[in-house]
Short mmCIF file of C-alpha atoms (C1' of nucleotides) in Angstrom, two decimals:
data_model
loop_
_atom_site.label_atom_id
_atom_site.label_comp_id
_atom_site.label_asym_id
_atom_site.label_seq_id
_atom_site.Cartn_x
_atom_site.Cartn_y
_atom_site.Cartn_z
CA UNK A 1 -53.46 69.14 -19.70
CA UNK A 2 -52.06 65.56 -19.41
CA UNK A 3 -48.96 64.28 -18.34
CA UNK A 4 -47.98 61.54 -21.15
CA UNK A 5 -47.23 57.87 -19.74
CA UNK A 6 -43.65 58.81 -21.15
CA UNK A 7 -43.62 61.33 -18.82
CA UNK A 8 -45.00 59.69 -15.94
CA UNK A 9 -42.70 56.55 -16.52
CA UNK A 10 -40.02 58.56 -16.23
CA UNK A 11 -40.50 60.78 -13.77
CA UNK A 12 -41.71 57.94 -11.57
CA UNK A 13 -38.18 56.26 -12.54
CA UNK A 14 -35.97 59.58 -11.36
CA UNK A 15 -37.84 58.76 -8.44
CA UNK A 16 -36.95 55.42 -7.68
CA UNK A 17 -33.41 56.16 -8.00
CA UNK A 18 -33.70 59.05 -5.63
CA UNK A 19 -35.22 57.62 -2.74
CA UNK A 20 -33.00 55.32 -1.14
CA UNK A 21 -29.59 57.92 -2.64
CA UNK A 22 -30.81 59.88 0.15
CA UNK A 23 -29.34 57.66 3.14
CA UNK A 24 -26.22 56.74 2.05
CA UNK A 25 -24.65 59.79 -0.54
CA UNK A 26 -23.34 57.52 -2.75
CA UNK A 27 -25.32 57.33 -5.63
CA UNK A 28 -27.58 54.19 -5.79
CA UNK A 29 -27.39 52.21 -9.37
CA UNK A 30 -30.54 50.13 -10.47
CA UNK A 31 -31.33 48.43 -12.85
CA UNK A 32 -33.88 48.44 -16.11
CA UNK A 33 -35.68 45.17 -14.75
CA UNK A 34 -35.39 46.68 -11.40
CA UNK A 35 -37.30 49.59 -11.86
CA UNK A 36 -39.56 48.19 -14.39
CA UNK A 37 -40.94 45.35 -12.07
CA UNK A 38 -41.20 47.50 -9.06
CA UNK A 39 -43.35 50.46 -11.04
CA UNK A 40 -45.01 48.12 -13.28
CA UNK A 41 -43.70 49.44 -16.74
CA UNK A 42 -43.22 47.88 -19.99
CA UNK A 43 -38.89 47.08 -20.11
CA UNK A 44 -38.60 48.15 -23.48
CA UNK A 45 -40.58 51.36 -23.23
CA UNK A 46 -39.19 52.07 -20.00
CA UNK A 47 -35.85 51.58 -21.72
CA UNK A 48 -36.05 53.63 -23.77
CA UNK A 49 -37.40 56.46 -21.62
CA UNK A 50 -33.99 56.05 -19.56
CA UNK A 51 -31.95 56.46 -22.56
CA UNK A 52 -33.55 60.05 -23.29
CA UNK A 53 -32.70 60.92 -20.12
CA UNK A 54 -29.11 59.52 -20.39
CA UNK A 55 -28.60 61.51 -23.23
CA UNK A 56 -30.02 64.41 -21.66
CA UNK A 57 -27.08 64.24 -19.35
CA UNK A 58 -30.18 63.89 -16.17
CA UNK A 59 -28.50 59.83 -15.21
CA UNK A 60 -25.52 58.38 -15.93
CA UNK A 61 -25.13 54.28 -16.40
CA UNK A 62 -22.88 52.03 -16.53
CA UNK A 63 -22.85 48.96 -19.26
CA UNK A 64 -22.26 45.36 -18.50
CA UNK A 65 -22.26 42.45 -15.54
CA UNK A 66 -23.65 44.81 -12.35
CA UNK A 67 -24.61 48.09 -14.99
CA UNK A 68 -27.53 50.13 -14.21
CA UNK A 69 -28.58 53.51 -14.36
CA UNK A 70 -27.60 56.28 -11.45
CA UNK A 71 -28.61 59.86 -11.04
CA UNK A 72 -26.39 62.35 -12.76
CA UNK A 73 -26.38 64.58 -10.00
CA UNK A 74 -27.67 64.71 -5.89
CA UNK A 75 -31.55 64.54 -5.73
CA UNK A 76 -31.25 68.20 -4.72
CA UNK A 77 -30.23 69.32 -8.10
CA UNK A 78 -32.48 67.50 -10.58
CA UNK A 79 -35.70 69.12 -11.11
CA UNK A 80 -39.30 67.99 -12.10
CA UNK A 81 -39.26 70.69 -14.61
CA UNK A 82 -35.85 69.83 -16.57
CA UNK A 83 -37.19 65.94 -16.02
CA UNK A 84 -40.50 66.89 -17.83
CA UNK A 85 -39.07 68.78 -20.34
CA UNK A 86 -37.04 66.26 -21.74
CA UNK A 87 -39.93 63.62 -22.04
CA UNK A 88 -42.87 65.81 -23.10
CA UNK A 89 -41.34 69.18 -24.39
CA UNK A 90 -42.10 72.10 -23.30
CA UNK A 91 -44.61 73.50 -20.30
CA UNK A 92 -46.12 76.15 -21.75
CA UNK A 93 -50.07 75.29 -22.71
CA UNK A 94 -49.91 77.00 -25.98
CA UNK A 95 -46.60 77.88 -27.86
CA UNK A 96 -47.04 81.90 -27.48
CA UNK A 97 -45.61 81.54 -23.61
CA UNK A 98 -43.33 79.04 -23.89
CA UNK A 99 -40.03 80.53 -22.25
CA UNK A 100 -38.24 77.40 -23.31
CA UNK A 101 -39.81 76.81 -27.51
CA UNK A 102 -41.30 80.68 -28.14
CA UNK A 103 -43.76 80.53 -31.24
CA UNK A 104 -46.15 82.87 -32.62
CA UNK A 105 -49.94 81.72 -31.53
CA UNK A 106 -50.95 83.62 -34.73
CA UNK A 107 -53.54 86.04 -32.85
CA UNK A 108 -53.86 89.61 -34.45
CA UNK A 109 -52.25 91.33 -31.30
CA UNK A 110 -50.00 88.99 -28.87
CA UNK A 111 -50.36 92.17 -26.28
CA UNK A 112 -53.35 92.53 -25.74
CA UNK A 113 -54.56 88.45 -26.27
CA UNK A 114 -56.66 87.68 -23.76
CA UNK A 115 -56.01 83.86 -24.01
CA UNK A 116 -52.74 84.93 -24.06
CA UNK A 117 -52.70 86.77 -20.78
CA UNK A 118 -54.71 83.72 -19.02
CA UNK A 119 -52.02 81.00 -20.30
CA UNK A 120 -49.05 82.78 -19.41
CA UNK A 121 -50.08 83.05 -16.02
CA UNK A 122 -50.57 79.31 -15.98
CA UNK A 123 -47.94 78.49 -17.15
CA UNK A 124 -45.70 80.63 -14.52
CA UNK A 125 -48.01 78.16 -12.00
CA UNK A 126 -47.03 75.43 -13.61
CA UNK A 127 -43.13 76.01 -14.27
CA UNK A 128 -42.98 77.61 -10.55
CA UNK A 129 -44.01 74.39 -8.97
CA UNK A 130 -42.43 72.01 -11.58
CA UNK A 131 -38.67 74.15 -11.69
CA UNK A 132 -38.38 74.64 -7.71
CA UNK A 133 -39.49 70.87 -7.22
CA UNK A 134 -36.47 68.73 -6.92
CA UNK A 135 -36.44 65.03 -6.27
CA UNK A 136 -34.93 65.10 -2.91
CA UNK A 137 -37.73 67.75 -2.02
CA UNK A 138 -40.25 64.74 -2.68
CA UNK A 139 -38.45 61.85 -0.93
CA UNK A 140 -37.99 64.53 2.23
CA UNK A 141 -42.03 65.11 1.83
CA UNK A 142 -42.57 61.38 1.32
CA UNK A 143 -40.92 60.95 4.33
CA UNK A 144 -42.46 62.99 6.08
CA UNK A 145 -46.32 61.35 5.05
CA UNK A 146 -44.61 57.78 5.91
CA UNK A 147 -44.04 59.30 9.65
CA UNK A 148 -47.64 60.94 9.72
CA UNK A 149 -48.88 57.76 9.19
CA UNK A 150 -47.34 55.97 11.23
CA UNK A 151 -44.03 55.40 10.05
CA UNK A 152 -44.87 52.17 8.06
CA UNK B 1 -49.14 70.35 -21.12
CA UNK B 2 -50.68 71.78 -24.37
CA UNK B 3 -53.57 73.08 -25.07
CA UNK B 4 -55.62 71.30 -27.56
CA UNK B 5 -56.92 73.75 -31.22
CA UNK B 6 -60.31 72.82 -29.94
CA UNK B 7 -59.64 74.21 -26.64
CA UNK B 8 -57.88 77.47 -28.03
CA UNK B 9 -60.25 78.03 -30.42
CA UNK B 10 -63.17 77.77 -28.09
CA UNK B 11 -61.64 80.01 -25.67
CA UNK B 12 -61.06 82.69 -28.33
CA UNK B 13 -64.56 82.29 -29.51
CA UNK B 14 -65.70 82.71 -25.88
CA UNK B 15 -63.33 85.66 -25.46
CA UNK B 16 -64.62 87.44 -28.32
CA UNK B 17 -68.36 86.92 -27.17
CA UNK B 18 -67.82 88.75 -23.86
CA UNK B 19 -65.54 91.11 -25.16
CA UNK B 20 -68.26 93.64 -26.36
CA UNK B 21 -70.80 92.30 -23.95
CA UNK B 22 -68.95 95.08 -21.18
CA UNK B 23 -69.91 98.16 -22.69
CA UNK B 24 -73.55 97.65 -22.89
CA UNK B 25 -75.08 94.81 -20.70
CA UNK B 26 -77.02 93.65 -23.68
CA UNK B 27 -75.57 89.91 -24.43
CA UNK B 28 -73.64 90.23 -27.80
CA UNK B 29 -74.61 88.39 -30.44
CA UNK B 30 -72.01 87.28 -33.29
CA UNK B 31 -72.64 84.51 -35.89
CA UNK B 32 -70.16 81.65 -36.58
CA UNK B 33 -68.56 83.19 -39.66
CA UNK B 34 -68.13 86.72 -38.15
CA UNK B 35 -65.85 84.75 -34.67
CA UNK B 36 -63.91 82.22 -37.49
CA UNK B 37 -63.31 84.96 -39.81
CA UNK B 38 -62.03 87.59 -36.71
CA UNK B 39 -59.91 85.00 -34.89
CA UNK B 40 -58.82 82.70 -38.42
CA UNK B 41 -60.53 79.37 -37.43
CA UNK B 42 -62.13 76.83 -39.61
CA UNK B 43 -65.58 77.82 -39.47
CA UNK B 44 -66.95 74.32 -40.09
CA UNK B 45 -64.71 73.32 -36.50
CA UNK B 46 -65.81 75.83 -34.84
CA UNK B 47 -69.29 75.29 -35.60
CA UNK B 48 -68.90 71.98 -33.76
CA UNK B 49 -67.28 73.73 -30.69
CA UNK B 50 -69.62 76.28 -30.16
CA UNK B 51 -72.25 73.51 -30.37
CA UNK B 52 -70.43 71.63 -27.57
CA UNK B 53 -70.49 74.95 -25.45
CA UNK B 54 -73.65 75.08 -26.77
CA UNK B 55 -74.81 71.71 -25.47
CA UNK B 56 -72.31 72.51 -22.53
CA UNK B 57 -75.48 75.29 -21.03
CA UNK B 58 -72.34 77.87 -21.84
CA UNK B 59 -73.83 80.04 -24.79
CA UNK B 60 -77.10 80.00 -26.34
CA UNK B 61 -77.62 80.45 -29.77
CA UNK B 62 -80.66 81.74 -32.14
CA UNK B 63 -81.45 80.14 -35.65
CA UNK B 64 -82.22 81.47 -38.29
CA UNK B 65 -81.93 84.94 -40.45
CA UNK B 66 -80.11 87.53 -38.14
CA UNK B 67 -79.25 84.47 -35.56
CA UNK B 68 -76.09 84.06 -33.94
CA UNK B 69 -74.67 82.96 -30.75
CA UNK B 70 -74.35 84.66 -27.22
CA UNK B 71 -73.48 84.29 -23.97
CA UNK B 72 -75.65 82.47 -21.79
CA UNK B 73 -74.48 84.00 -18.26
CA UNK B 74 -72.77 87.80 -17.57
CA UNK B 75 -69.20 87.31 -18.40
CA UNK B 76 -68.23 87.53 -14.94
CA UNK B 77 -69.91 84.09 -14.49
CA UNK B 78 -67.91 82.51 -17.09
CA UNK B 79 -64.54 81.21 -16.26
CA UNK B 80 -61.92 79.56 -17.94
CA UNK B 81 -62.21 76.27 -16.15
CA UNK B 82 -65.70 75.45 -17.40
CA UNK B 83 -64.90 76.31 -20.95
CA UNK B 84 -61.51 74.21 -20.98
CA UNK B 85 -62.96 70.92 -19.15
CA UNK B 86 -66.54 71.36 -21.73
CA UNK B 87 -64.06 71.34 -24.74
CA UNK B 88 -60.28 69.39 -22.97
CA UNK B 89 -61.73 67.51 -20.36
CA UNK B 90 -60.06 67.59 -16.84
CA UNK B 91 -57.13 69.93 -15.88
CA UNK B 92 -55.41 66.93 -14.03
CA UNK B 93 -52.81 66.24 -15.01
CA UNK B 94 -52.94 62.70 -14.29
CA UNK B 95 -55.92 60.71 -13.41
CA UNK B 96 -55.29 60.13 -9.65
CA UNK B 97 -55.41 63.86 -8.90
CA UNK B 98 -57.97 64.58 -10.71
CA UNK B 99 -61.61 66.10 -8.91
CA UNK B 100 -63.85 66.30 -11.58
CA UNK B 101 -62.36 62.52 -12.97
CA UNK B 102 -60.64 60.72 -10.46
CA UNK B 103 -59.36 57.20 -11.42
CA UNK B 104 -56.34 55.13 -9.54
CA UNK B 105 -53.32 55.56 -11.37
CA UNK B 106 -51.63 52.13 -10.53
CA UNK B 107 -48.75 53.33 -7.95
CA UNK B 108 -48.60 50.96 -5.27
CA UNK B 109 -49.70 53.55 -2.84
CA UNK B 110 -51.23 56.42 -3.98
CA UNK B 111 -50.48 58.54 -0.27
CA UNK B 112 -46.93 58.50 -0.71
CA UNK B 113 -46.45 58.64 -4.16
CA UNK B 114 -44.12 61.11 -4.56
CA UNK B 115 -45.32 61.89 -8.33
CA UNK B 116 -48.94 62.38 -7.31
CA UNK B 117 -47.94 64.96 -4.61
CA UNK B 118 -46.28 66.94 -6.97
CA UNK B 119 -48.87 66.35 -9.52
CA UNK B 120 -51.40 67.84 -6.97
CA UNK B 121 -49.63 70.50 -6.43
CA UNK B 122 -49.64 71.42 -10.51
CA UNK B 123 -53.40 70.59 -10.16
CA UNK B 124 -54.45 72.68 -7.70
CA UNK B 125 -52.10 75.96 -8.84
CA UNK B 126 -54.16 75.38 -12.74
CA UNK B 127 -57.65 75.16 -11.56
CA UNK B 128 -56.55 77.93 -9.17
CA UNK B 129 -56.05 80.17 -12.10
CA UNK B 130 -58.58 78.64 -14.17
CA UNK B 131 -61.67 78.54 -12.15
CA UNK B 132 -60.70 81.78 -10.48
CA UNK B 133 -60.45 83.85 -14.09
CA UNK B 134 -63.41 84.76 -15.66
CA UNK B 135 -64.17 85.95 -19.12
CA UNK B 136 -64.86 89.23 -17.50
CA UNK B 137 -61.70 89.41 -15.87
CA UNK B 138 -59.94 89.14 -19.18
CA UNK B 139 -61.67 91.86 -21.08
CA UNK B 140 -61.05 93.85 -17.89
CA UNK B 141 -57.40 92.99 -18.03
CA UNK B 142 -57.23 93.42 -21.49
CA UNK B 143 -58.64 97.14 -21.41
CA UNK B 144 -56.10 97.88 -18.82
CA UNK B 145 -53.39 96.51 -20.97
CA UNK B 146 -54.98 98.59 -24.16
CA UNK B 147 -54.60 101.96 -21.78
CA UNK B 148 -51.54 101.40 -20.41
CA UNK B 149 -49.79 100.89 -24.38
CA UNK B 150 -51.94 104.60 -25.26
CA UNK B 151 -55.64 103.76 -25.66
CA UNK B 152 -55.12 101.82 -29.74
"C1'" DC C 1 -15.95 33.27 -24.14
"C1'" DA C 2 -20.51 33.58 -22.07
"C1'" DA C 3 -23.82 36.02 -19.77
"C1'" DA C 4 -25.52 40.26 -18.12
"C1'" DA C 5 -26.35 44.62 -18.80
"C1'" DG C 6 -27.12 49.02 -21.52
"C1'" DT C 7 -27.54 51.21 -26.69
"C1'" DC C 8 -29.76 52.25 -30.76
"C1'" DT C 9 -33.02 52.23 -34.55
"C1'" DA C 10 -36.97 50.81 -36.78
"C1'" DC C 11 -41.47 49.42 -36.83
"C1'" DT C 12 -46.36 48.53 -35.43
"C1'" DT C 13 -50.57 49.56 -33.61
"C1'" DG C 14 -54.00 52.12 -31.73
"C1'" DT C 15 -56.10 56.40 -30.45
"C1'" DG C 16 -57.04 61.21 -30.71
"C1'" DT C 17 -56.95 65.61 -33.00
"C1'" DT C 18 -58.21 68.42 -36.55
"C1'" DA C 19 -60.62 69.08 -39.61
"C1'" DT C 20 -64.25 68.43 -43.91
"C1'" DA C 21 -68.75 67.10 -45.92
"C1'" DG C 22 -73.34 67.18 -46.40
"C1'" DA C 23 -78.03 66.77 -45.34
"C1'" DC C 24 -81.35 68.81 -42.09
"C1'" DT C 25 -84.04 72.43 -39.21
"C1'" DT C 26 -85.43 76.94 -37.88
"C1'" DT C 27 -86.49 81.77 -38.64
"C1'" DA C 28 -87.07 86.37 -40.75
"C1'" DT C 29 -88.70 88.90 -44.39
"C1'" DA C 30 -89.85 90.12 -49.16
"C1'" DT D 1 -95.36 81.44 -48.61
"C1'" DA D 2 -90.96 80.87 -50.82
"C1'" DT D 3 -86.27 81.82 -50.17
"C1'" DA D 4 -82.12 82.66 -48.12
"C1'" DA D 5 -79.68 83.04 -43.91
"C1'" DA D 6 -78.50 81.11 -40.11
"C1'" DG D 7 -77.64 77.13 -36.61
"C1'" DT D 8 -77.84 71.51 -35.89
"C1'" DC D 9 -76.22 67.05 -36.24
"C1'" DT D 10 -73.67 62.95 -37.68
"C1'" DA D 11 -70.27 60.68 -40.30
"C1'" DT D 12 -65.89 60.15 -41.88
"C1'" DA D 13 -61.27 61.36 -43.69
"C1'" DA D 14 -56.41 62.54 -43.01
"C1'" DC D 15 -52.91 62.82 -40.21
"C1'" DA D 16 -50.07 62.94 -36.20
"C1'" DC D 17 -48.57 61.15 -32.07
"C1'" DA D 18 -48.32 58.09 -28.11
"C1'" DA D 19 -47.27 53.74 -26.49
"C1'" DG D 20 -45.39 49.71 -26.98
"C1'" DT D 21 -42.59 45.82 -29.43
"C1'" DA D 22 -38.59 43.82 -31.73
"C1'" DG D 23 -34.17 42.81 -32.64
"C1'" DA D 24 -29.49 43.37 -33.56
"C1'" DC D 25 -25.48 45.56 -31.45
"C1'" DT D 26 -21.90 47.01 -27.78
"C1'" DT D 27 -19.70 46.90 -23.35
"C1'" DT D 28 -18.23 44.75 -19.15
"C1'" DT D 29 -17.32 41.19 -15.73
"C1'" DG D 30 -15.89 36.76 -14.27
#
DNA sequence: CAAAAGTCTACTTGTGTTATAGACTTTATA
DNA sequence: TATAAAGTCTATAACACAAGTAGACTTTTG
């Protein structure tokens, strides 16, 4: 049940440019570099990872002297699910509960499938954290563990 | 978050041991060919998964004429998390969250990382339903499901 | 126009998944 | 006691995919 380094990359990225958007509401811009030094991922991967979600319509950018990448949208309204989903497909462990990318698993009776029953409760788990998580949920509870521990 | 063939198939294979195994308490026996043949699996793979189970303490197996494999515990003592991590490995779904194969993930610092709090949370709602479900549970489930469509 | 930034596509490299092959061991029974 | 029916074990092939690298191109600012 991994999470790819694709995945992780960019989630950690949507991240980054949520956290400090939460002070000021203007939306903060960084940079490639920027986020690449700070998290410790390859530039040209990481690049490309941004562009998905560009295209995606999840950040905007701008091009040029003083371009960098911005969230599309307040914190609030990104998700980790519709982040996840464009970097490493759907949620679903096996195809026969996707919601998103429904495929026949191929078992005699999809009804009464046993493995079936199990994965399609796990992936309502999964989907019910990952869909109702938004980014400024996590800076808010990151936040709040900075204060526990002392503010820092 | 897929599912690996190895891990579906095993759980199918494991599925169909304890399905019969309800009625009477005897352990069921089934051979290789009789599971690939039912459930449309390679029976030369699934020789090597059962044999990982096997290995795993998970079923036991007799050789020979009239051999087979079986169940090594009551299905009710059988869940779903010790077949997946024998045949997927951990449910985590990155390293740093991981119980059974914790490792540091590289984030600066791993308390307020916002991605390994959410991450928890997707760890702890899987193994939840994983290590909670047992292969008697299913075949319970299943019968119920059976009834409820008119018997079949 | 030069430099700084994002865009886009192709390629490489390594690793893991999904098998397939075949020789070996154990057991029942004719 | 030979034979066939079963599981055991190890190696390796074929392929896909993940992760990363490269480089040429476009846009924007000063």
């Amino acid at each position: 049940m991994r999470l790819s380094k694709r995945g992780e990359y960019g989630l950690r990225a949507m991240i980054a440019l949520a956290e400090p958007a939460e002070k000021g509401s203007a939306p903060k811009m960084m940079q490639i570099k920027e986020i690449s030094e700070r998290e410790n991922i390859s530039t040209k991967f990481l690049e490309q990872i941004l562009l998905a979600l560009k295209n995606a319509g999840l950040v905007h950018s701008k091009m040029g002297v003083g371009g960098g990448y911005y969230l599309a949208r307040p914190a609030k309204d990104i998700t980790f699910g519709q982040i996840f989903r464009v970097l490493d497909g759907p949620v679903a462990p096996i195809k026969c509960v996707s919601q998103m990318a429904y495929e026949p698993c191929g078992c005699p009776d999809e009804a009464t499938c046993g493995l079936r029953l199990v994965m399609g409760d796990v992936r309502n788990a999964i989907s019910d954290i990952l869909d109702k998580t938004s980014l400024a949920d996590v800076t808010k509870r990151q936040a709040a563990v900075r204060k526990k521990l002392g503010i820092k």
